[in-house]
């Protein structure tokens, strides 16, 4: 259940922004979660609602934008799309694909009032 | 795609089988819940799909760009730990595995083999008890137990505090035994030089595909309990093939913490990384703080 720790990380970022920018309430928290990141969006939603209680993002909508997985195929010497960490290269079928994108877990923006 | 009902592809499955999209794009009333029971054929699975809930009334408020990693606080603390360790030429390894893969037995034998040559200290992570730290201390090596309570992983703050209390000497080896959990510790950088994942032959040889995040995050995989290979249905070549699919750069060493088989290769790997850590700390300041990945 590291999604609970992730939700706490989100709350810290929201509270820091609220202090620095002087806003009261957050309507929407927009996250960018890579398709290959070690996080389950539904678990995160569950934890998000619990962890945001009593803070600036209490009751806020959580919007999760997925970023597609990308890998570097050593065989093709090219960037390719992958949906799982263990996917082969869609061009040549080789498993020598090093993940190059889609692992991010970021707070992208906040909709504030 | 689910081959029973044709629902969309997801990331986790129960009964090997996929669930319908629970959250539809652009429908404000669609409050997502933590999990759903769906299909008539009784399968349940968690978390996938676009999850793109839209906020109502977007135009009436303003958007504030944040662009910050969710784990940025942990990552910053991990960098502090890495800097501290790098400046002292200490090799820190983060050992991760399922519960029962033999991490503590492996550590005990490793310490016994290393401690004549280099000081070794240990951070032990478990939810409860100090059993493991006591086993380590019996070797003569200093060990600090961290109990995470309900927590499922060590984080960089815990390790930073442990560094202050353990005070490992310069140019030594610090072994961090993470909580037995093949999922969560993958995401939390502790400031280590490398993650070492331990897979034992009493587990399934398909674990690298079932828990790919950890094998992707590790630099070295130790296949432990090889002395039990005659008695179990574990295909070493298959396990290695699966692990390399997830992480083509992974180094693999089969070992037995009970008999010591394969330990020469493992100790050589530790020695080579210790040499690197020591050499980096002897570089002029500014070049030495990088610490490696």
Coordinates of N, CA and C in Angstrom, one line a residue, chain A:
Chain A
X1 N 0.8 -1.2 0.0 CA 0.0 0.0 0.0 C 0.9 1.3 0.0
X2 N 1.9 1.3 -0.9 CA 2.6 2.6 -0.9 C 1.9 3.7 -1.5
X3 N 0.7 3.4 -2.1 CA -0.2 4.5 -2.6 C -0.6 5.4 -1.5
X4 N -0.6 4.9 -0.2 CA -0.9 5.8 0.9 C 0.3 6.9 1.1
X5 N 1.5 6.4 0.9 CA 2.7 7.3 1.0 C 2.6 8.3 -0.2
X6 N 2.2 7.8 -1.3 CA 2.1 8.7 -2.5 C 1.1 9.8 -2.3
X7 N -0.1 9.4 -1.7 CA -1.1 10.4 -1.4 C -0.6 11.4 -0.4
X8 N 0.2 10.9 0.6 CA 0.8 11.9 1.5 C 1.8 12.8 0.9
X9 N 2.5 12.3 -0.1 CA 3.4 13.2 -0.9 C 2.6 14.2 -1.7
X10 N 1.5 13.8 -2.2 CA 0.6 14.8 -2.9 C 0.1 15.9 -2.0
X11 N -0.3 15.5 -0.8 CA -0.8 16.4 0.2 C 0.3 17.4 0.6
X12 N 1.5 16.9 0.8 CA 2.6 17.9 1.1 C 2.8 18.9 0.0
X13 N 2.8 18.4 -1.3 CA 3.0 19.3 -2.4 C 1.8 20.4 -2.4
X14 N 0.6 19.9 -2.2 CA -0.5 20.8 -2.2 C -0.4 21.9 -1.1
X15 N -0.1 21.4 0.1 CA 0.0 22.3 1.2 C 1.1 23.3 1.0
X16 N 2.2 22.9 0.5 CA 3.4 23.8 0.2 C 2.9 24.9 -0.8
X17 N 2.2 24.4 -1.9 CA 1.7 25.4 -2.9 C 0.7 26.4 -2.3
X18 N -0.1 25.8 -1.4 CA -1.1 26.7 -0.8 C -0.5 27.8 0.1
X19 N 0.6 27.4 0.8 CA 1.3 28.4 1.6 C 2.0 29.4 0.7
X20 N 2.7 28.9 -0.3 CA 3.4 29.9 -1.2 C 2.6 30.7 -2.0
X21 N 1.4 30.2 -2.5 CA 0.6 31.0 -3.4 C -0.6 31.6 -2.7
X22 N -0.8 31.3 -1.5 CA -1.9 31.9 -0.8 C -3.3 31.6 -1.3
X23 N -3.6 30.4 -1.7 CA -4.9 30.0 -2.1 C -5.6 29.2 -1.0
X24 N -6.9 29.2 -1.0 CA -7.6 28.5 0.0 C -8.0 27.0 -0.3
X25 N -8.6 26.9 -1.5 CA -9.1 25.6 -1.8 C -8.7 25.1 -3.1
X26 N -8.5 23.8 -3.2 CA -8.2 23.2 -4.5 C -9.4 22.4 -5.0
X27 N -9.8 22.7 -6.2 CA -10.9 22.0 -6.8 C -10.5 20.7 -7.5
X28 N -9.4 20.7 -8.2 CA -8.9 19.6 -8.9 C -7.4 19.4 -8.8
X29 N -7.0 18.2 -8.5 CA -5.5 17.9 -8.5 C -5.3 17.1 -9.8
X30 N -4.4 17.6 -10.6 CA -4.1 16.9 -11.9 C -2.7 16.2 -11.7
X31 N -2.7 14.9 -11.9 CA -1.5 14.1 -11.8 C -1.1 13.6 -13.2
X32 N 0.2 13.4 -13.3 CA 0.7 12.7 -14.5 C 1.3 11.4 -14.0
X33 N 0.7 10.3 -14.4 CA 1.2 9.0 -14.0 C 1.5 8.1 -15.2
X34 N 2.8 7.8 -15.3 CA 3.2 7.0 -16.4 C 2.6 5.6 -16.4
X35 N 2.4 5.0 -17.6 CA 1.9 3.7 -17.7 C 2.8 2.6 -17.1
X36 N 4.1 2.9 -17.0 CA 5.0 2.0 -16.4 C 5.4 2.3 -15.0
X37 N 4.7 3.3 -14.4 CA 5.1 3.7 -13.0 C 4.5 2.6 -12.0
X38 N 5.1 2.5 -10.9 CA 4.7 1.5 -9.9 C 3.6 2.0 -9.1
X39 N 2.4 2.2 -9.7 CA 1.3 2.8 -8.9 C 0.0 2.3 -9.5
X40 N -0.9 2.0 -8.7 CA -2.3 1.6 -9.2 C -3.2 2.8 -9.0
X41 N -3.7 3.4 -10.1 CA -4.5 4.6 -10.0 C -5.7 4.4 -9.1
X42 N -6.3 3.3 -9.1 CA -7.5 3.2 -8.3 C -7.2 3.1 -6.8
X43 N -6.1 2.5 -6.5 CA -5.6 2.5 -5.1 C -5.3 3.9 -4.6
X44 N -4.6 4.6 -5.6 CA -4.2 6.0 -5.3 C -5.5 6.9 -5.0
X45 N -6.5 6.7 -5.8 CA -7.8 7.4 -5.7 C -8.4 7.2 -4.3
X46 N -8.4 5.9 -3.9 CA -8.9 5.6 -2.6 C -8.1 6.3 -1.5
X47 N -6.8 6.2 -1.6 CA -6.0 6.8 -0.5 C -6.1 8.4 -0.6
X48 N -6.2 8.9 -1.8 CA -6.2 10.4 -2.0 C -7.4 10.9 -1.2
X49 N -8.6 10.3 -1.4 CA -9.8 10.9 -0.7 C -9.6 10.9 0.8
X50 N -8.9 9.8 1.4 CA -8.7 9.7 2.8 C -7.7 10.7 3.3
X51 N -6.6 10.8 2.5 CA -5.4 11.6 3.0 C -5.7 13.1 2.8
X52 N -6.5 13.5 1.9 CA -6.8 15.0 1.7 C -7.7 15.6 2.7
X53 N -8.4 14.8 3.5 CA -9.4 15.3 4.5 C -8.7 16.3 5.4
X54 N -9.4 17.4 5.6 CA -9.0 18.5 6.5 C -7.9 19.4 5.9
X55 N -7.5 19.2 4.7 CA -6.5 20.0 4.0 C -7.1 20.8 2.9
X56 N -6.3 21.6 2.2 CA -6.8 22.4 1.1 C -7.4 21.7 0.0
X57 N -7.1 20.4 -0.2 CA -7.7 19.6 -1.3 C -8.7 18.6 -0.8
X58 N -9.3 18.9 0.4 CA -10.4 18.1 0.9 C -11.6 18.1 -0.1
X59 N -12.0 17.0 -0.6 CA -13.1 16.9 -1.5 C -12.7 17.2 -3.0
X60 N -11.4 17.5 -3.2 CA -11.0 17.8 -4.6 C -11.2 16.6 -5.5
X61 N -11.4 16.9 -6.8 CA -11.4 15.9 -7.8 C -10.0 15.5 -8.2
X62 N -9.7 14.2 -8.3 CA -8.4 13.8 -8.7 C -8.5 13.4 -10.2
X63 N -7.7 14.1 -11.0 CA -7.6 13.8 -12.4 C -6.2 13.1 -12.7
X64 N -6.3 12.0 -13.3 CA -5.0 11.3 -13.5 C -4.8 11.2 -15.0
X65 N -3.8 11.8 -15.5 CA -3.4 11.8 -16.9 C -2.4 10.7 -17.1
X66 N -2.6 9.7 -17.9 CA -1.7 8.6 -18.1 C -0.7 9.0 -19.2
X67 N 0.6 8.7 -19.0 CA 1.6 9.0 -20.0 C 2.1 7.6 -20.5
X68 N 2.1 7.4 -21.9 CA 2.4 6.1 -22.4 C 3.8 5.7 -22.1
X69 N 4.0 4.4 -22.0 CA 5.3 3.8 -21.8 C 6.2 3.8 -23.0
X70 N 7.4 4.1 -22.8 CA 8.4 4.2 -24.0 C 9.6 3.4 -23.6
X71 N 10.2 2.8 -24.6 CA 11.5 2.1 -24.4 C 12.4 2.3 -25.5
X72 N 13.7 2.0 -25.2 CA 14.8 2.1 -26.2 C 15.2 0.7 -26.6
X73 N 14.9 0.3 -27.9 CA 15.3 -1.0 -28.3 C 16.7 -1.0 -28.8
X74 N 17.6 -1.8 -28.2 CA 19.0 -1.8 -28.5 C 19.2 -2.4 -29.9
X75 N 18.3 -3.4 -30.3 CA 18.4 -4.0 -31.6 C 18.1 -3.1 -32.7
X76 N 16.9 -2.3 -32.6 CA 16.5 -1.4 -33.6 C 17.2 -0.1 -33.5
X77 N 17.8 0.2 -32.4 CA 18.4 1.5 -32.1 C 17.3 2.6 -32.3
X78 N 16.2 2.3 -31.6 CA 15.0 3.3 -31.8 C 14.2 3.3 -30.6
X79 N 13.5 4.4 -30.4 CA 12.5 4.5 -29.3 C 11.2 3.8 -29.8
X80 N 10.6 3.0 -28.9 CA 9.3 2.3 -29.3 C 8.3 2.4 -28.1
X81 N 7.1 2.2 -28.5 CA 6.0 2.2 -27.4 C 5.9 0.8 -26.7
X82 N 5.9 0.8 -25.4 CA 5.6 -0.4 -24.7 C 4.6 -0.2 -23.6
X83 N 3.8 -1.2 -23.4 CA 2.7 -1.1 -22.4 C 3.0 -1.7 -21.1
X84 N 4.0 -2.6 -21.0 CA 4.5 -3.2 -19.8 C 6.0 -3.2 -19.8
X85 N 6.6 -3.4 -18.6 CA 8.0 -3.4 -18.4 C 8.6 -4.6 -19.2
X86 N 7.9 -5.6 -19.3 CA 8.4 -6.9 -19.9 C 8.0 -7.0 -21.4
X87 N 7.5 -6.0 -22.0 CA 7.0 -6.1 -23.3 C 8.3 -6.2 -24.3
X88 N 8.1 -7.0 -25.3 CA 9.2 -7.0 -26.4 C 9.1 -5.8 -27.3
X89 N 10.1 -5.5 -28.0 CA 10.0 -4.5 -29.0 C 8.9 -4.8 -30.0
X90 N 8.0 -3.8 -30.3 CA 6.9 -4.1 -31.2 C 7.4 -4.2 -32.7
X91 N 8.6 -3.8 -33.0 CA 9.2 -3.9 -34.3 C 9.9 -5.2 -34.6
X92 N 10.8 -5.6 -33.6 CA 11.7 -6.7 -33.9 C 11.4 -7.9 -33.0
X93 N 10.7 -7.7 -31.9 CA 10.4 -8.8 -31.0 C 11.5 -9.0 -30.0
X94 N 12.5 -8.2 -30.0 CA 13.6 -8.4 -29.0 C 13.2 -7.9 -27.6
X95 N 13.7 -8.6 -26.6 CA 13.4 -8.1 -25.2 C 14.5 -7.2 -24.7
X96 N 15.4 -6.8 -25.6 CA 16.5 -5.9 -25.1 C 15.9 -4.5 -25.2
X97 N 14.9 -4.2 -24.5 CA 14.2 -2.9 -24.5 C 14.4 -2.2 -23.1
X98 N 15.1 -1.1 -23.1 CA 15.3 -0.4 -21.8 C 14.3 0.7 -21.7
X99 N 13.6 0.7 -20.6 CA 12.5 1.7 -20.4 C 13.1 3.1 -20.5
X100 N 12.5 4.0 -21.3 CA 13.0 5.3 -21.4 C 11.9 6.4 -21.1
X101 N 10.7 6.0 -20.8 CA 9.7 7.0 -20.5 C 8.4 6.3 -20.0
X102 N 7.6 7.1 -19.3 CA 6.3 6.5 -18.8 C 6.4 5.9 -17.4
X103 N 7.5 6.4 -16.7 CA 7.6 6.0 -15.3 C 7.3 7.1 -14.3
X104 N 6.9 8.3 -14.9 CA 6.7 9.5 -14.0 C 5.5 9.4 -13.1
X105 N 5.7 10.0 -11.9 CA 4.5 10.2 -11.0 C 4.6 11.6 -10.5
X106 N 3.9 12.5 -11.2 CA 4.0 13.9 -10.9 C 2.7 14.6 -10.6
X107 N 2.8 15.6 -9.7 CA 1.6 16.5 -9.6 C 1.9 17.6 -10.7
X108 N 1.0 17.6 -11.7 CA 1.2 18.5 -12.9 C 0.6 19.8 -12.6
X109 N -0.7 19.9 -12.2 CA -1.2 21.2 -11.9 C -2.4 21.1 -10.9
X110 N -2.7 22.3 -10.4 CA -3.9 22.3 -9.4 C -4.9 23.3 -10.0
X111 N -6.1 23.0 -9.9 CA -7.2 24.0 -10.2 C -7.6 24.6 -8.8
X112 N -7.4 25.9 -8.7 CA -7.6 26.5 -7.4 C -8.6 27.6 -7.5
X113 N -9.2 27.9 -6.3 CA -10.1 29.0 -6.3 C -9.7 30.0 -5.2

